[in-house]
XYZ file of C-alpha atoms in Angstrom:
680
model
C -0.007 -0.002 -0.019
C 1.094 3.574 -0.665
C -0.371 7.062 -0.798
C 0.076 7.724 -4.575
C 0.357 5.859 -7.879
C 1.084 6.936 -11.473
C -0.597 5.389 -14.502
C 1.051 5.825 -17.930
C -1.488 6.032 -20.761
C -0.908 5.569 -24.505
C -3.177 7.985 -26.401
C -4.692 7.440 -29.846
C -2.721 10.411 -31.286
C 0.557 8.736 -30.378
C 1.244 10.956 -27.398
C 1.504 9.833 -23.810
C -0.344 11.057 -20.757
C 0.102 10.453 -17.052
C -2.564 10.027 -14.398
C -1.513 10.584 -10.805
C -3.837 9.139 -8.123
C -3.317 10.253 -4.512
C -5.038 8.622 -1.507
C -6.353 10.862 1.252
C -5.968 8.004 3.766
C -2.662 6.107 3.849
C -2.701 2.416 2.898
C -5.922 2.740 0.879
C -4.145 2.551 -2.513
C -2.085 -0.274 -3.942
C -0.720 -1.715 -7.199
C -0.583 -5.450 -7.985
C 1.467 -7.331 -10.569
C 0.026 -7.550 -14.080
C -0.039 -11.358 -13.899
C -2.265 -11.276 -10.781
C -4.407 -8.533 -12.294
C -4.900 -10.511 -15.512
C -5.756 -13.687 -13.607
C -8.470 -11.883 -11.683
C -9.500 -9.602 -14.598
C -8.744 -6.518 -12.530
C -6.873 -3.297 -13.065
C -3.355 -3.105 -11.596
C -3.939 0.139 -9.627
C -6.488 -0.607 -6.938
C -8.520 1.578 -4.593
C -10.677 0.719 -1.592
C -14.416 1.349 -1.395
C -15.567 4.144 0.876
C -12.335 6.172 0.623
C -11.632 9.424 -1.214
C -8.856 10.070 -3.748
C -7.509 13.030 -5.689
C -6.223 12.810 -9.236
C -4.075 14.906 -11.545
C -4.008 14.299 -15.302
C -1.493 15.665 -17.778
C -2.394 19.264 -18.587
C -4.676 19.679 -21.596
C -6.548 16.443 -20.976
C -9.601 15.728 -18.782
C -11.504 12.735 -17.442
C -15.041 12.202 -18.703
C -17.779 12.074 -16.089
C -19.128 8.626 -15.402
C -22.709 7.352 -14.826
C -22.076 6.493 -11.186
C -20.849 9.978 -10.258
C -17.488 8.659 -9.099
C -15.423 11.236 -10.995
C -15.772 14.915 -10.155
C -13.654 17.651 -11.748
C -12.024 20.493 -9.881
C -13.524 23.927 -10.520
C -10.028 25.407 -10.595
C -8.268 22.849 -12.804
C -10.171 20.713 -15.356
C -7.301 18.206 -15.423
C -7.643 17.513 -11.708
C -10.438 16.425 -9.401
C -11.623 13.742 -6.987
C -12.411 10.066 -7.240
C -15.129 8.953 -4.776
C -15.965 5.237 -5.178
C -18.387 5.237 -2.206
C -19.908 1.706 -2.149
C -18.966 0.929 -5.777
C -16.871 -2.235 -6.207
C -15.374 -3.302 -9.543
C -13.516 -1.854 -12.514
C -13.858 1.877 -13.288
C -13.322 2.743 -16.950
C -11.761 6.219 -17.232
C -12.181 7.912 -20.623
C -9.471 10.477 -21.462
C -10.742 13.545 -23.375
C -8.638 16.020 -25.340
C -9.189 19.769 -25.555
C -11.983 19.181 -28.113
C -13.805 16.931 -25.589
C -13.207 13.879 -27.780
C -12.050 10.546 -26.411
C -8.390 9.919 -27.098
C -7.497 7.246 -24.585
C -8.636 5.279 -21.567
C -7.375 3.957 -18.237
C -8.738 1.576 -15.621
C -8.892 1.575 -11.840
C -10.072 -1.269 -9.653
C -12.184 -0.622 -6.566
C -11.833 -3.405 -4.010
C -14.202 -4.353 -1.264
C -12.916 -3.838 2.286
C -13.563 -7.547 2.913
C -10.423 -9.410 1.923
C -12.162 -12.612 0.762
C -14.838 -10.927 -1.348
C -13.381 -12.355 -4.584
C -14.024 -15.968 -3.605
C -17.351 -15.148 -1.884
C -18.572 -13.241 -4.985
C -17.819 -16.213 -7.239
C -19.283 -18.711 -4.793
C -22.573 -16.801 -4.377
C -22.966 -16.283 -8.128
C -22.325 -19.996 -8.724
C -24.895 -21.024 -6.098
C -27.528 -18.616 -7.496
C -26.858 -19.984 -11.000
C -27.324 -23.553 -9.832
C -30.551 -22.678 -8.039
C -31.940 -20.887 -11.099
C -31.021 -23.624 -13.536
C -32.505 -26.233 -11.196
C -35.729 -24.229 -11.299
C -35.518 -23.984 -15.070
C -35.072 -27.732 -15.393
C -38.272 -28.163 -13.360
C -40.011 -25.465 -15.365
C -39.674 -27.365 -18.622
C -38.116 -30.684 -19.550
C -34.494 -30.288 -20.795
C -35.253 -32.883 -23.490
C -37.550 -30.332 -25.098
C -35.194 -27.362 -24.750
C -33.938 -25.769 -27.995
C -30.193 -25.712 -27.444
C -29.445 -22.988 -29.978
C -28.514 -19.946 -27.940
C -30.008 -16.655 -28.995
C -27.428 -13.951 -28.277
C -29.061 -10.540 -28.215
C -26.873 -7.454 -28.168
C -28.592 -5.734 -25.275
C -25.681 -4.621 -23.057
C -28.030 -4.508 -20.063
C -28.578 -8.273 -20.118
C -25.610 -9.642 -22.107
C -23.073 -9.472 -19.284
C -25.375 -10.822 -16.572
C -26.269 -13.762 -18.809
C -22.589 -14.485 -19.379
C -21.886 -14.107 -15.663
C -24.348 -16.923 -15.001
C -22.520 -19.117 -17.519
C -19.065 -18.169 -16.258
C -20.008 -19.015 -12.697
C -20.803 -22.544 -13.877
C -17.988 -23.055 -16.376
C -15.277 -21.446 -14.242
C -16.117 -23.353 -11.083
C -13.661 -25.660 -9.362
C -16.142 -28.542 -9.598
C -16.367 -28.269 -13.400
C -12.608 -28.302 -13.990
C -12.205 -31.131 -11.489
C -14.768 -33.104 -13.541
C -12.789 -32.434 -16.734
C -9.616 -33.579 -14.981
C -11.271 -36.832 -13.875
C -12.383 -37.575 -17.418
C -8.991 -36.927 -18.962
C -7.065 -38.915 -16.337
C -9.524 -41.816 -16.068
C -11.556 -41.949 -19.283
C -14.076 -44.632 -20.152
C -12.624 -47.084 -22.715
C -13.988 -49.992 -24.796
C -12.439 -52.864 -26.692
C -12.667 -52.271 -30.442
C -12.428 -54.889 -33.177
C -9.577 -54.164 -35.631
C -8.477 -55.662 -38.942
C -4.870 -55.521 -40.220
C -3.119 -56.751 -43.398
C -0.057 -58.630 -42.117
C 2.760 -60.474 -43.838
C 2.016 -64.148 -43.672
C 5.466 -64.794 -42.163
C 4.624 -62.666 -39.107
C 1.368 -64.424 -38.268
C 1.902 -66.337 -35.020
C -1.591 -67.575 -34.243
C -3.485 -69.557 -36.832
C -7.246 -69.424 -36.578
C -10.097 -70.454 -38.821
C -10.135 -67.105 -40.587
C -6.420 -67.268 -41.512
C -6.699 -70.873 -42.664
C -9.521 -69.958 -45.038
C -7.367 -67.198 -46.533
C -4.567 -69.737 -47.141
C -6.839 -71.387 -49.690
C -8.641 -68.497 -51.340
C -6.797 -65.193 -50.839
C -5.283 -63.373 -53.831
C -1.692 -62.006 -54.400
C -0.152 -65.384 -53.781
C 3.505 -66.442 -53.772
C 4.747 -69.942 -54.738
C 6.058 -72.296 -52.058
C 9.560 -73.822 -52.390
C 9.707 -77.436 -53.525
C 11.075 -78.586 -50.170
C 8.458 -76.703 -48.080
C 6.385 -78.856 -45.763
C 3.115 -77.544 -47.191
C 4.133 -78.150 -50.806
C 2.393 -81.495 -50.803
C -0.922 -79.719 -49.970
C -0.708 -76.466 -51.945
C 1.540 -74.784 -54.432
C 1.205 -71.204 -53.170
C 0.114 -69.104 -50.222
C -1.133 -65.476 -50.011
C 1.551 -62.864 -49.485
C -0.579 -61.082 -46.818
C -3.548 -62.111 -44.738
C -6.141 -60.090 -42.807
C -5.867 -60.598 -39.062
C -8.449 -59.484 -36.541
C -7.852 -58.281 -32.979
C -9.079 -55.994 -30.178
C -7.574 -52.746 -28.917
C -8.488 -50.447 -26.009
C -9.926 -47.143 -27.327
C -11.199 -43.887 -25.801
C -13.396 -43.120 -28.807
C -16.619 -43.904 -26.976
C -20.003 -42.160 -27.236
C -19.536 -40.747 -23.715
C -16.107 -39.288 -24.470
C -17.422 -37.892 -27.761
C -20.115 -36.094 -25.747
C -17.517 -34.607 -23.387
C -15.512 -33.303 -26.330
C -18.680 -31.939 -27.927
C -19.683 -30.226 -24.660
C -16.270 -28.527 -24.291
C -16.372 -27.406 -27.934
C -19.903 -26.058 -27.393
C -18.764 -24.105 -24.347
C -15.801 -22.714 -26.304
C -18.048 -21.596 -29.179
C -20.468 -20.061 -26.659
C -17.662 -17.998 -25.106
C -16.573 -16.926 -28.572
C -20.106 -15.768 -29.339
C -20.242 -13.659 -26.206
C -16.798 -12.239 -27.009
C -17.908 -11.276 -30.510
C -21.077 -9.635 -29.167
C -19.092 -7.349 -26.843
C -16.745 -4.457 -27.437
C -13.004 -4.947 -27.510
C -11.512 -4.154 -24.102
C -14.838 -4.445 -22.296
C -15.014 -6.629 -19.216
C -17.280 -9.127 -20.948
C -14.842 -9.348 -23.847
C -11.905 -10.048 -21.528
C -13.693 -12.601 -19.377
C -15.113 -14.452 -22.392
C -11.682 -14.568 -24.012
C -10.049 -15.828 -20.812
C -12.563 -18.637 -20.457
C -12.304 -19.443 -24.138
C -8.526 -19.887 -23.805
C -8.960 -22.233 -20.817
C -11.397 -24.370 -22.791
C -9.086 -24.396 -25.804
C -6.188 -25.618 -23.619
C -8.373 -28.364 -22.240
C -9.392 -29.480 -25.713
C -5.710 -29.717 -26.698
C -5.285 -32.635 -24.329
C -3.972 -35.753 -26.144
C -7.045 -37.791 -25.282
C -9.346 -35.519 -27.324
C -7.164 -35.948 -30.424
C -8.222 -39.593 -30.469
C -11.941 -38.876 -30.159
C -14.200 -38.265 -33.149
C -17.276 -36.059 -33.355
C -20.547 -37.577 -32.067
C -23.321 -38.643 -34.370
C -25.840 -38.791 -31.501
C -25.893 -37.517 -27.910
C -26.143 -40.475 -25.491
C -28.012 -38.545 -22.764
C -29.514 -41.723 -21.367
C -26.114 -43.424 -21.022
C -25.528 -44.918 -17.540
C -21.922 -43.684 -17.747
C -23.035 -40.081 -18.309
C -25.640 -40.238 -15.603
C -23.662 -42.045 -12.915
C -19.893 -42.048 -13.414
C -18.011 -39.357 -11.504
C -16.826 -36.604 -13.807
C -19.127 -37.514 -16.673
C -22.327 -36.853 -14.738
C -20.934 -33.460 -13.624
C -20.165 -32.443 -17.202
C -23.618 -33.577 -18.326
C -25.218 -31.474 -15.607
C -23.079 -28.450 -16.512
C -24.009 -28.874 -20.176
C -27.704 -28.850 -19.281
C -27.217 -25.891 -16.928
C -25.280 -23.869 -19.502
C -27.843 -24.372 -22.216
C -30.641 -23.355 -19.879
C -28.776 -20.518 -18.183
C -27.921 -18.955 -21.538
C -31.653 -18.481 -22.088
C -32.231 -16.898 -18.650
C -32.443 -13.165 -18.127
C -32.277 -11.570 -14.707
C -33.096 -7.915 -14.346
C -31.784 -7.989 -10.801
C -28.381 -8.992 -12.148
C -27.879 -5.481 -13.490
C -27.584 -4.269 -9.883
C -24.775 -6.748 -9.251
C -22.517 -6.562 -12.287
C -23.674 -3.929 -14.758
C -20.602 -2.767 -16.679
C -17.542 -3.531 -14.604
C -19.309 -3.387 -11.252
C -19.122 -6.207 -8.745
C -21.764 -5.310 -6.182
C -21.021 -8.116 -3.759
C -23.333 -6.637 -1.095
C -26.366 -6.799 -3.371
C -25.367 -10.283 -4.544
C -25.222 -11.324 -0.868
C -28.818 -10.105 -0.489
C -29.919 -12.263 -3.451
C -27.900 -15.264 -2.283
C -29.437 -14.989 1.183
C -32.920 -15.148 -0.374
C -32.236 -18.678 -1.668
C -30.423 -19.662 1.527
C -33.346 -18.518 3.730
C -35.925 -20.067 1.414
C -34.104 -23.395 1.746
C -34.137 -23.000 5.532
C -37.879 -22.264 5.503
C -38.558 -25.376 3.459
C -36.365 -27.487 5.711
C -37.636 -26.180 9.069
C -41.340 -25.778 8.250
C -41.484 -28.775 5.919
C -43.087 -26.809 3.084
C -42.436 -26.495 -0.621
C -41.941 -22.730 -0.883
C -39.771 -22.328 -3.976
C -41.411 -23.500 -7.210
C -40.668 -22.621 -10.819
C -44.081 -20.999 -11.181
C -43.415 -18.328 -8.549
C -39.770 -17.710 -9.523
C -39.693 -17.900 -13.341
C -41.796 -15.962 -15.812
C -41.840 -16.000 -19.605
C -40.900 -12.812 -21.427
C -41.393 -13.181 -25.182
C -38.957 -15.959 -26.201
C -36.918 -15.881 -22.975
C -37.296 -16.900 -19.351
C -36.872 -14.246 -16.670
C -36.001 -14.621 -12.994
C -38.422 -12.596 -10.859
C -35.931 -11.895 -8.054
C -35.110 -8.196 -8.066
C -34.515 -5.451 -5.527
C -37.721 -3.541 -4.775
C -39.940 -6.252 -6.231
C -42.272 -8.075 -3.844
C -41.885 -11.836 -4.021
C -43.849 -13.991 -1.532
C -43.395 -17.725 -0.964
C -46.050 -19.540 1.035
C -46.840 -22.913 2.558
C -48.668 -24.618 5.414
C -46.879 -26.029 8.442
C -48.802 -28.844 10.057
C -48.084 -30.435 13.440
C -50.123 -32.779 15.602
C -51.674 -29.857 17.450
C -51.758 -26.855 15.092
C -51.773 -25.788 11.447
C -49.976 -22.545 10.653
C -49.760 -20.533 7.434
C -46.117 -19.594 6.717
C -45.186 -16.816 4.287
C -41.612 -15.888 3.448
C -41.414 -12.566 1.582
C -38.677 -10.716 -0.257
C -39.031 -6.896 -0.278
C -42.440 -6.834 1.423
C -43.591 -3.220 1.890
C -45.518 -2.284 5.019
C -47.395 0.890 4.085
C -47.594 3.833 6.456
C -50.901 4.971 4.967
C -53.136 2.216 6.349
C -54.969 2.879 9.602
C -55.201 0.472 12.505
C -56.258 -2.348 12.687
C -55.023 -2.995 9.126
C -51.471 -4.224 8.671
C -48.695 -1.795 7.899
C -46.463 0.707 9.626
C -47.375 3.163 12.344
C -45.329 5.924 10.656
C -43.478 5.815 7.319
C -43.560 2.883 4.917
C -41.030 0.193 5.746
C -39.482 -2.470 3.506
C -37.263 -5.075 5.211
C -35.184 -7.349 2.968
C -36.941 -10.505 4.169
C -40.056 -11.062 6.275
C -41.319 -14.280 7.801
C -45.046 -14.035 8.582
C -46.942 -16.730 10.523
C -50.675 -16.904 11.278
C -53.267 -19.646 11.919
C -54.328 -21.617 8.865
C -57.958 -21.049 7.884
C -58.143 -17.239 7.793
C -56.769 -14.674 5.368
C -53.750 -12.504 6.041
C -56.034 -9.443 6.287
C -58.187 -11.121 8.944
C -55.117 -12.273 10.851
C -53.820 -8.680 10.907
C -57.101 -7.245 12.176
C -57.456 -9.881 14.885
C -53.845 -9.577 16.121
C -53.185 -13.201 15.134
C -50.298 -12.661 12.715
C -46.623 -12.366 13.708
C -43.882 -10.848 11.540
C -40.157 -11.575 11.885
C -37.851 -9.374 9.815
C -34.336 -10.025 8.523
C -31.920 -7.582 6.847
C -28.762 -8.472 4.885
C -25.596 -6.583 5.901
C -22.660 -7.948 3.907
C -20.242 -5.215 4.929
C -20.671 -5.803 8.668
C -17.555 -7.582 9.977
C -18.470 -8.335 13.573
C -21.078 -7.843 16.269
C -19.273 -4.873 17.763
C -19.692 -2.901 14.565
C -23.459 -3.509 14.805
C -24.196 -3.194 18.505
C -21.144 -1.365 19.787
C -19.617 -1.999 23.206
C -21.291 -1.404 26.532
C -18.393 0.810 27.595
C -18.703 3.090 24.554
C -19.160 6.674 25.578
C -22.557 7.947 24.368
C -21.110 11.448 24.162
C -18.484 10.135 21.742
C -21.232 8.468 19.717
C -23.109 11.789 19.569
C -19.997 13.495 18.240
C -19.691 10.814 15.534
C -23.307 11.410 14.523
C -22.643 15.124 14.187
C -19.905 14.218 11.715
C -22.358 12.083 9.724
C -21.068 8.759 11.075
C -23.731 6.495 12.606
C -22.087 3.500 14.249
C -25.388 1.986 15.375
C -27.467 2.753 12.274
C -28.048 -0.956 11.573
C -29.206 -1.592 15.124
C -31.547 1.397 15.040
C -32.980 0.134 11.763
C -33.849 -3.183 13.407
C -35.593 -1.267 16.190
C -37.506 0.659 13.556
C -38.759 -2.506 11.894
C -39.816 -4.142 15.121
C -41.395 -1.059 16.700
C -42.909 0.604 13.605
C -44.359 -2.395 11.754
C -47.525 -3.637 13.402
C -47.505 -7.158 14.869
C -43.713 -7.449 14.495
C -42.141 -9.735 17.075
C -38.519 -9.573 16.024
C -35.922 -8.025 13.705
C -32.557 -9.592 12.986
C -29.397 -8.732 11.055
C -27.787 -11.349 8.818
C -24.100 -10.777 8.125
C -21.123 -12.848 6.925
C -18.858 -12.278 9.977
C -17.871 -15.170 12.169
C -18.175 -14.033 15.782
C -21.347 -15.759 16.852
C -24.933 -14.776 17.541
C -26.389 -11.823 19.455
C -29.908 -12.038 20.829
C -32.011 -9.673 22.947
C -35.473 -10.850 24.013
C -38.396 -8.832 25.277
C -39.843 -11.687 27.357
C -38.184 -14.881 28.566
C -39.565 -16.456 25.360
C -37.900 -16.732 21.958
C -39.851 -13.721 20.643
C -40.159 -10.793 20.756
C -36.507 -9.944 20.214
C -33.653 -8.290 18.336
C -30.416 -9.895 17.242
C -27.934 -10.898 14.607
C -26.988 -14.152 12.924
C -23.877 -15.142 10.954
C -24.575 -16.497 7.447
C -21.313 -16.796 5.519
C -20.912 -17.596 1.777
C -18.838 -20.682 2.403
C -19.098 -24.143 0.912
C -17.928 -25.998 4.048
C -19.705 -24.123 6.848
C -22.083 -21.255 6.166
C -23.033 -20.837 9.822
C -26.773 -21.288 9.179
C -27.163 -23.903 11.931
C -27.787 -21.203 14.563
C -30.526 -19.603 12.467
C -32.031 -23.027 11.797
C -32.166 -23.724 15.547
C -33.753 -20.319 16.127
C -36.512 -21.079 13.593
C -37.156 -24.427 15.217
C -37.532 -22.628 18.552
C -39.996 -20.271 16.847
C -42.092 -23.286 15.819
C -42.161 -24.576 19.410
C -43.123 -21.090 20.571
C -46.146 -21.057 18.227
C -47.202 -24.544 19.354
C -47.374 -23.283 22.964
C -50.944 -21.980 23.272
C -50.236 -20.407 26.681
C -47.254 -18.286 25.699
C -46.945 -14.727 26.932
C -46.995 -13.455 23.351
C -50.274 -15.301 22.689
C -51.848 -13.676 25.732
C -50.355 -10.297 24.863
C -51.801 -10.392 21.317
C -55.253 -11.291 22.662
C -55.206 -8.493 25.248
C -54.128 -6.057 22.534
C -56.997 -7.162 20.304
C -59.452 -6.988 23.184
C -58.287 -3.503 24.141
C -58.494 -1.963 20.704
C -61.338 -3.925 19.108
C -63.860 -1.139 19.814
C -63.486 2.609 20.053
C -64.660 4.144 23.330
C -65.078 7.765 24.272
C -65.606 7.121 28.026
C -63.790 9.444 30.372
C -63.186 9.088 34.115
C -61.659 12.134 35.780
C -62.222 11.227 39.427
C -59.851 10.782 42.333
C -58.760 7.131 42.405
C -55.958 5.213 44.111
C -52.779 5.059 41.954
C -52.294 1.667 40.269
C -49.062 0.520 41.931
C -48.132 -2.053 44.520
C -51.240 -3.937 45.685
C -53.354 -1.791 43.358
C -51.273 -2.481 40.221
C -54.158 -4.197 38.423
C -56.764 -1.577 39.407
C -57.618 -0.034 36.049
C -61.141 1.353 35.598
C -62.007 -0.795 32.608
C -60.780 -3.975 34.322
C -61.967 -3.287 37.875
C -65.357 -4.710 38.856
C -67.262 -3.526 41.995
C -69.970 -5.652 43.598
C -72.768 -3.471 45.010
C -74.295 -5.069 48.129
C -77.254 -4.279 50.353
C -77.348 -4.446 54.163
C -80.633 -4.379 56.099
C -79.612 -2.468 59.230
C -76.707 -1.601 61.525
C -76.754 -5.034 63.133
C -76.338 -6.653 59.680
C -73.484 -4.248 58.830
C -71.727 -5.027 62.132
C -71.912 -8.788 61.373
C -70.407 -8.217 57.909
C -67.507 -6.160 59.289
C -66.859 -8.446 62.251
C -66.708 -11.616 60.114
C -65.174 -10.109 56.927
C -67.925 -11.918 55.039
C -70.845 -10.866 52.891
C -73.679 -13.254 52.207
C -75.761 -12.958 49.051
C -78.879 -14.784 48.007
C -78.420 -16.949 44.920
C -81.135 -18.039 42.558
C -83.365 -16.610 39.866
C -85.625 -14.388 42.005
C -85.403 -10.634 41.954
C -82.425 -9.375 43.967
C -80.599 -12.682 43.693
C -76.911 -12.777 42.727
C -76.272 -14.168 39.259
C -72.588 -15.118 38.784
C -71.249 -13.713 35.531
C -67.779 -12.423 34.599
C -68.187 -9.113 36.384
C -69.470 -10.666 39.606
C -66.839 -13.422 39.569
C -63.945 -11.008 38.972
C -65.142 -8.293 41.378
C -62.310 -6.785 43.447
C -64.346 -4.446 45.675
C -67.595 -4.547 47.660
C -69.671 -1.339 47.944
C -72.340 -1.500 50.673
C -75.497 0.593 50.902
C -78.800 0.498 52.750
C -82.325 1.850 52.254
C -82.336 5.425 50.974
C -78.532 5.621 51.025
C -77.651 7.198 47.656
C -74.133 8.253 48.696
C -71.891 5.818 50.603
C -68.248 5.471 51.491
C -68.470 1.842 52.573
C -66.020 0.431 49.978
C -64.139 -2.736 50.942
C -61.562 -4.801 49.052
C -62.603 -8.390 48.434
């Protein structure tokens, strides 16, 4: 790392220019070797997201403004200015303009994520999303009926994201391991061969050779003293011998060669459809070269082109290596037909928005968890894939509402489960409708649970629905960055806020979701750090609460076991019909089910201590009659009051009010005002 770097630029007019980049913060600027940059398809000079940089270009030349607003020119010197990547991650293409404002050259800068392992995580998440989508496509329509001619449109908005899907499959470690297995341990068969051999070199005589002794042409005479002279005068000069040899030219190996050639042609098509020097062009060429090197293996020189594709071959479907290449071939042909509008947010141009990709990846990860824990079939091709003209489009996109539903059934209860992506809770709906108390809210993911048998609207109005919210935070490294430390000085935090730095913004957002969205019982952050789980609960029960869970894009251990256990605890919570939350929701419904304008502005004991439950609406008073002073004295001496039961007039009929009465008010004949109030 250093504080400044120079980039030398060859201009189209033959001249040279120099771009000086200076980092405002030390160690936020570096330069890597060209070999490493080429291997990762990155620029050599690399910046870090979130930092600010100044630049100085050779006098007389300027940098063109970009779509993202990263480049800003100085008002004093047009050849100088600032570079502000903000949250942008990926390659920045810098166009050099001459004094006539015409492009005369270009340079590249790479903006890296602050997370050191984002390269591998980006590729892993894209690969997993691709596999999920192609699995859905294979369910959507039978691959046997798929037209495998790929229609390459030239729309730059979709061309790169379609190639990115393909690259994630073809450039995966599993694919190249499968190719290696095939080339090192190929399937072979014994093949019948025929060879014209000199009769003197034939060592084994069989029926076929003996027949040729009598009838074959091109014969030579036998010497007079030869042992066979007494039987024949001549023998053939050459005979045809048959044998068996081990060959790799099998239908399965022909398919593998055909698949690799198809992938190579596919990469060439994408390269031709893109501009020279563009990221798509470079990535397609790099992958094309790798496939070409693989096809140059000696084994493929011995394999001919296939006449048919043996898709039902047991070798292709079962043998390690072959089955993987067959699956990749099916995935590639399907993925090339898939468009994904949400992919533009992730890798439009040279951008690598790993944070947004994490949000999409988490959708599939959470949906799998919901299916596993609640035993429902949430993800189906019908609710994830839609047809757009002659293509298939993935519905997953930021800002687009996508609900997945199912029914969880236990021995004691049936629950409707809905997992939603980008569900908006409007701030315009009045209580008791669902929504937000204030402004509209839109968590990344929402898990909603209510009793089966009623609609979502009815469940909202009867306080029977519960929402749990989750938000993806890829750039969070650890729990401290979310929740802070207990010893943090709040005055120091206030000073940071005055500077525009909000250390606890993510935590406050979770509070906003839980407290602003009606019937919300919890809000949780999902982040790829590895320092455990944080959980705050409102009651001693699993919900309501706030917290954070680690979900890491990792093939070996993604950390989702803690979240899975939490969801299982949520199920047990809902099966408990005497939970505090169940009682709380009923009391809330009971309190607000009808509007009342009653007012009571009288002197009453304060509701604390022994009187904590003495609220006017919930406090019943039993009005009793005493005949005379002697009757009153008996009541007070014995701490008892006797009432006549039955159906006659004046009898006590036990209903809720009488049974829950907390006070006894005594009166006698003509006594309209009395102070004889006693606690029962």
